Short mmCIF file of C-alpha atoms and ligand atoms in Angstrom, two decimals:
data_model
loop_
_atom_site.label_atom_id
_atom_site.label_comp_id
_atom_site.label_asym_id
_atom_site.label_seq_id
_atom_site.Cartn_x
_atom_site.Cartn_y
_atom_site.Cartn_z
CA MET A 26 -2.54 -6.42 -27.03
CA LYS A 27 1.06 -5.81 -26.03
CA ILE A 28 2.98 -8.63 -24.38
CA GLN A 29 6.12 -7.76 -22.45
CA THR A 30 8.45 -10.32 -20.90
CA PHE A 31 10.88 -9.49 -18.12
CA ALA A 32 13.80 -11.43 -16.71
CA SER A 33 12.80 -10.72 -13.15
CA TYR A 34 9.86 -9.81 -10.97
CA GLU A 35 11.72 -6.68 -9.95
CA ASP A 36 12.07 -5.48 -13.57
CA MET A 37 8.39 -6.13 -14.23
CA SER A 38 7.35 -4.33 -11.04
CA ARG A 39 9.41 -1.26 -11.90
CA SER A 40 7.98 -1.14 -15.39
CA ALA A 41 4.39 -1.56 -14.17
CA ALA A 42 4.86 1.22 -11.61
CA GLU A 43 6.31 3.48 -14.29
CA ALA A 44 3.26 2.85 -16.48
CA ILE A 45 0.90 3.76 -13.63
CA ALA A 46 2.99 6.79 -12.64
CA ALA A 47 2.88 8.02 -16.25
CA VAL A 48 -0.92 7.93 -16.13
CA VAL A 49 -0.98 9.95 -12.88
CA ARG A 50 1.56 12.49 -14.13
CA ALA A 51 -0.44 13.03 -17.32
CA LYS A 52 -3.71 13.27 -15.37
CA PRO A 53 -3.29 14.12 -11.66
CA THR A 54 -6.99 13.32 -11.04
CA ALA A 55 -6.58 9.82 -12.52
CA VAL A 56 -8.80 6.95 -11.40
CA LEU A 57 -6.63 3.90 -10.77
CA GLY A 58 -8.14 0.44 -10.77
CA LEU A 59 -6.06 -1.55 -8.31
CA ALA A 60 -5.55 -5.21 -7.50
CA THR A 61 -4.42 -7.34 -4.58
CA GLY A 62 -2.54 -10.63 -4.42
CA SER A 63 1.21 -11.06 -4.12
CA THR A 64 1.98 -10.05 -7.72
CA PRO A 65 1.32 -6.26 -7.51
CA ILE A 66 3.22 -5.82 -4.22
CA GLY A 67 6.44 -4.89 -6.03
CA THR A 68 4.56 -2.39 -8.18
CA TYR A 69 3.15 -0.72 -5.06
CA ARG A 70 6.62 -0.65 -3.52
CA HIS A 71 7.90 1.31 -6.51
CA LEU A 72 4.93 3.68 -6.44
CA VAL A 73 5.65 4.38 -2.77
CA ARG A 74 9.31 4.97 -3.60
CA MET A 75 8.37 7.46 -6.32
CA TYR A 76 6.14 9.30 -3.87
CA GLN A 77 8.95 9.38 -1.29
CA GLU A 78 11.35 10.69 -3.91
CA GLY A 79 8.91 13.47 -4.67
CA THR A 80 8.24 12.42 -8.26
CA LEU A 81 4.68 11.21 -7.82
CA ASP A 82 1.70 12.94 -6.22
CA PHE A 83 -1.40 11.00 -5.19
CA SER A 84 -3.24 13.95 -3.63
CA ARG A 85 -5.91 14.10 -6.36
CA VAL A 86 -5.92 10.43 -7.34
CA THR A 87 -8.92 8.15 -6.83
CA THR A 88 -8.60 4.38 -6.52
CA VAL A 89 -11.13 1.61 -7.01
CA ASN A 90 -10.13 -1.92 -6.15
CA LEU A 91 -11.30 -5.05 -7.86
CA ASP A 92 -12.62 -7.11 -5.02
CA GLU A 93 -13.11 -7.89 -1.35
CA TYR A 94 -13.86 -10.98 0.70
CA ILE A 95 -17.43 -11.24 1.92
CA GLY A 96 -17.56 -11.26 5.71
CA LEU A 97 -14.27 -9.47 6.35
CA SER A 98 -14.31 -5.88 7.55
CA GLY A 99 -11.59 -3.49 6.47
CA THR A 100 -9.80 -3.88 9.79
CA HIS A 101 -9.33 -7.64 9.31
CA GLU A 102 -5.70 -8.28 8.44
CA GLN A 103 -6.62 -10.46 5.48
CA SER A 104 -9.16 -8.08 4.04
CA TYR A 105 -8.20 -6.46 0.79
CA ARG A 106 -8.84 -3.03 2.34
CA TYR A 107 -6.18 -3.84 4.93
CA PHE A 108 -3.84 -5.08 2.20
CA MET A 109 -4.17 -1.82 0.28
CA GLU A 110 -3.62 0.30 3.39
CA ASP A 111 -0.59 -1.79 4.24
CA HIS A 112 1.06 -1.81 0.80
CA LEU A 113 0.08 1.55 -0.63
CA PHE A 114 -2.48 3.91 0.87
CA ARG A 115 -0.88 4.73 4.22
CA HIS A 116 2.52 5.27 2.60
CA VAL A 117 1.45 7.94 0.10
CA ASN A 118 -0.48 11.20 0.17
CA ILE A 119 -3.74 9.78 -1.13
CA ASP A 120 -7.00 11.07 0.37
CA PRO A 121 -8.43 8.03 2.24
CA ALA A 122 -11.92 9.19 1.25
CA ARG A 123 -10.96 8.65 -2.39
CA THR A 124 -9.95 4.99 -1.97
CA PHE A 125 -12.75 2.57 -2.76
CA LEU A 126 -13.23 -1.17 -2.45
CA PRO A 127 -16.43 -3.20 -2.48
CA ASP A 128 -17.81 -3.49 1.06
CA GLY A 129 -17.40 -7.09 2.18
CA MET A 130 -19.76 -6.44 5.09
CA ALA A 131 -22.63 -5.08 3.00
CA PRO A 132 -25.85 -6.84 4.03
CA ASP A 133 -26.91 -7.30 0.40
CA PRO A 134 -23.87 -8.13 -1.77
CA VAL A 135 -25.90 -7.96 -4.99
CA ALA A 136 -27.03 -4.41 -4.18
CA GLU A 137 -23.46 -3.60 -3.15
CA GLY A 138 -22.32 -4.70 -6.60
CA HIS A 139 -24.76 -2.33 -8.25
CA ARG A 140 -23.68 0.50 -5.96
CA TYR A 141 -20.05 -0.17 -6.83
CA ASP A 142 -20.69 -0.22 -10.59
CA GLN A 143 -22.53 3.08 -10.27
CA LEU A 144 -19.59 4.52 -8.34
CA VAL A 145 -17.13 3.42 -11.05
CA ALA A 146 -19.45 4.79 -13.75
CA ASP A 147 -19.81 8.12 -11.90
CA LEU A 148 -16.01 8.35 -11.79
CA GLY A 149 -15.95 7.90 -15.57
CA GLY A 150 -14.35 4.46 -15.40
CA THR A 151 -10.75 3.73 -14.55
CA ASP A 152 -7.89 5.34 -16.45
CA ILE A 153 -5.80 2.24 -15.92
CA GLN A 154 -6.80 -1.10 -14.41
CA LEU A 155 -4.08 -3.17 -12.82
CA LEU A 156 -4.73 -6.91 -12.74
CA GLY A 157 -3.05 -10.02 -11.42
CA ILE A 158 -4.19 -13.43 -12.59
CA GLY A 159 -5.12 -16.56 -10.70
CA PHE A 160 -3.73 -19.97 -11.63
CA ASP A 161 -7.17 -20.77 -13.03
CA GLY A 162 -7.22 -17.58 -15.12
CA HIS A 163 -9.40 -15.53 -12.78
CA ILE A 164 -9.14 -11.74 -12.76
CA GLY A 165 -10.42 -9.97 -9.69
CA PHE A 166 -12.47 -12.89 -8.44
CA ASN A 167 -14.13 -13.62 -11.77
CA GLU A 168 -13.73 -17.37 -11.59
CA PRO A 169 -13.96 -19.73 -14.57
CA CYS A 170 -17.62 -20.36 -15.29
CA GLY A 171 -20.13 -20.69 -18.09
CA GLU A 172 -20.32 -16.99 -18.94
CA PHE A 173 -18.52 -13.71 -18.56
CA VAL A 174 -20.40 -11.84 -15.82
CA LYS A 175 -20.78 -8.13 -16.48
CA PRO A 176 -21.83 -6.49 -13.17
CA THR A 177 -19.92 -6.37 -9.93
CA HIS A 178 -21.30 -9.39 -8.11
CA PRO A 179 -20.87 -11.87 -5.27
CA VAL A 180 -19.05 -15.11 -6.16
CA ASP A 181 -18.37 -18.47 -4.60
CA LEU A 182 -14.63 -18.97 -4.72
CA ASP A 183 -13.23 -22.00 -6.52
CA PRO A 184 -11.72 -24.63 -4.22
CA SER A 185 -8.40 -24.06 -6.04
CA THR A 186 -8.56 -20.32 -5.28
CA ILE A 187 -9.37 -20.97 -1.62
CA GLN A 188 -6.38 -23.30 -1.48
CA ALA A 189 -4.11 -20.81 -3.28
CA ASN A 190 -5.12 -17.97 -0.95
CA ALA A 191 -4.84 -20.08 2.21
CA ARG A 192 -1.16 -19.11 2.44
CA PHE A 193 -2.29 -15.70 3.73
CA PHE A 194 -4.50 -17.16 6.48
CA ALA A 195 -3.71 -19.25 9.55
CA SER A 196 -5.49 -22.19 7.92
CA GLU A 197 -7.50 -23.02 4.81
CA ALA A 198 -10.64 -23.18 6.95
CA GLU A 199 -10.30 -19.46 7.66
CA VAL A 200 -10.34 -18.40 4.00
CA PRO A 201 -13.71 -16.82 3.22
CA ARG A 202 -15.74 -18.88 0.76
CA ARG A 203 -17.27 -15.88 -0.96
CA ALA A 204 -16.14 -12.57 -2.32
CA ILE A 205 -17.54 -9.62 -4.18
CA THR A 206 -15.75 -8.80 -7.40
CA MET A 207 -15.81 -6.14 -10.02
CA GLY A 208 -17.41 -7.74 -13.05
CA MET A 209 -16.15 -7.83 -16.60
CA GLY A 210 -18.15 -4.70 -17.46
CA ALA A 211 -16.12 -2.36 -15.27
CA ILE A 212 -12.85 -4.17 -16.02
CA MET A 213 -13.39 -3.97 -19.78
CA GLY A 214 -14.55 -0.36 -19.37
CA ALA A 215 -11.08 0.68 -18.20
CA HIS A 216 -9.30 3.00 -20.61
CA ARG A 217 -6.22 0.87 -20.30
CA VAL A 218 -5.50 -2.54 -18.74
CA LEU A 219 -2.21 -3.76 -17.29
CA LEU A 220 -2.06 -7.43 -16.32
CA LEU A 221 0.90 -8.81 -14.39
CA ALA A 222 1.95 -12.43 -13.95
CA SER A 223 5.10 -13.79 -12.42
CA GLY A 224 6.79 -17.18 -12.37
CA GLN A 225 6.68 -20.33 -14.48
CA GLY A 226 3.60 -21.57 -12.62
CA LYS A 227 1.58 -18.81 -14.29
CA LYS A 228 3.08 -19.30 -17.77
CA ALA A 229 0.41 -21.65 -19.13
CA VAL A 230 -2.53 -19.55 -17.98
CA PHE A 231 -0.79 -16.37 -19.16
CA ASP A 232 -0.34 -17.84 -22.65
CA ALA A 233 -3.90 -19.19 -22.72
CA SER A 234 -5.21 -15.75 -21.74
CA ALA A 235 -3.12 -13.92 -24.32
CA ASN A 236 -3.43 -16.30 -27.26
CA GLY A 237 -6.02 -18.97 -26.54
CA PRO A 238 -9.71 -19.00 -27.33
CA ILE A 239 -11.80 -16.26 -25.69
CA VAL A 240 -13.87 -18.35 -23.31
CA PRO A 241 -15.28 -17.75 -19.81
CA GLN A 242 -13.48 -20.90 -18.64
CA VAL A 243 -10.33 -18.72 -18.94
CA PRO A 244 -11.72 -15.42 -17.61
CA ALA A 245 -8.65 -13.32 -18.48
CA SER A 246 -9.00 -14.30 -22.16
CA ILE A 247 -11.72 -11.62 -22.47
CA LEU A 248 -8.92 -9.06 -22.37
CA GLN A 249 -8.07 -9.97 -25.96
CA LEU A 250 -11.16 -7.93 -26.87
CA HIS A 251 -9.94 -4.79 -25.08
CA PRO A 252 -8.32 -2.13 -27.28
CA ASP A 253 -5.47 -1.20 -24.92
CA VAL A 254 -4.05 -4.08 -22.91
CA THR A 255 -0.49 -4.70 -21.82
CA MET A 256 0.27 -8.11 -20.37
CA MET A 257 3.54 -8.34 -18.50
CA PHE A 258 5.21 -11.62 -17.62
CA ALA A 259 8.21 -12.03 -15.32
CA GLU A 260 10.23 -15.19 -15.92
CA GLY A 261 11.57 -15.38 -12.42
C1 GLP B 18 -6.57 -13.25 -5.68
C2 GLP B 18 -7.06 -11.91 -6.19
C3 GLP B 18 -6.69 -11.68 -7.63
C4 GLP B 18 -5.23 -12.02 -7.85
C5 GLP B 18 -5.01 -13.48 -7.54
C6 GLP B 18 -3.60 -13.96 -7.81
O1 GLP B 18 -7.44 -14.29 -5.89
N1 GLP B 18 -8.48 -11.77 -6.05
O2 GLP B 18 -6.95 -10.32 -7.97
O3 GLP B 18 -4.86 -11.74 -9.19
O4 GLP B 18 -5.30 -13.65 -6.16
O5 GLP B 18 -2.80 -13.70 -6.72
P1 GLP B 18 -1.22 -13.78 -6.71
O6 GLP B 18 -0.77 -12.53 -7.38
O7 GLP B 18 -0.86 -13.80 -5.25
O8 GLP B 18 -0.84 -15.01 -7.44
#
């Protein structure tokens, strides 16, 4: 595992975008595993800039996102589909038909999880998986629990996660209580993993994930078992 520390969020974002761009330049048909949350926004901004400067081509790229809220359609402003359109997809030359997220409106979320895992498997896994991290150590929406869950699956969100994500909604009551998340199988199946964390509030969980015991109570700690992980931390 490589740990990289940056003085600023901006420096980390530029470096993360460069790492992703390098994957796409080496393999124009790359499969990118993407994440939502506030942390990767700067990375997406730099990817858009590279596209606008003509140094990055998304025309043959495929993306698979980590997660989606159950009960929100892609047109809902707080859906993760909407987030991705807003921060990346509609600003670059990606084929919309090659951008995938779990379907939060699927009538059977368990079956949707299986469909999604099959999709990721059929794509050959992700060439690089971008991750943020929750204050409780969650990746995607794999919340702390008694075991690492392998398949893509529906989850009940932790009260702390609902509270943390309430800032994006009009009120905490509007935050969906459930989500569907890529499981540890597809995340650990990525050829390469890039986890980003920013700010002193994330320092303890970042350190626990990188150096602490590998336990499902700190979901990101499983990454210690992956052969090619870079964890980036921005001090400010
Ligand atoms: C959400 C997402 C995670 C993300 C986390 C942290 O819960 N499902 O993928 O890592 O938020 O978000 P932020 O980067 O805004 O702290």
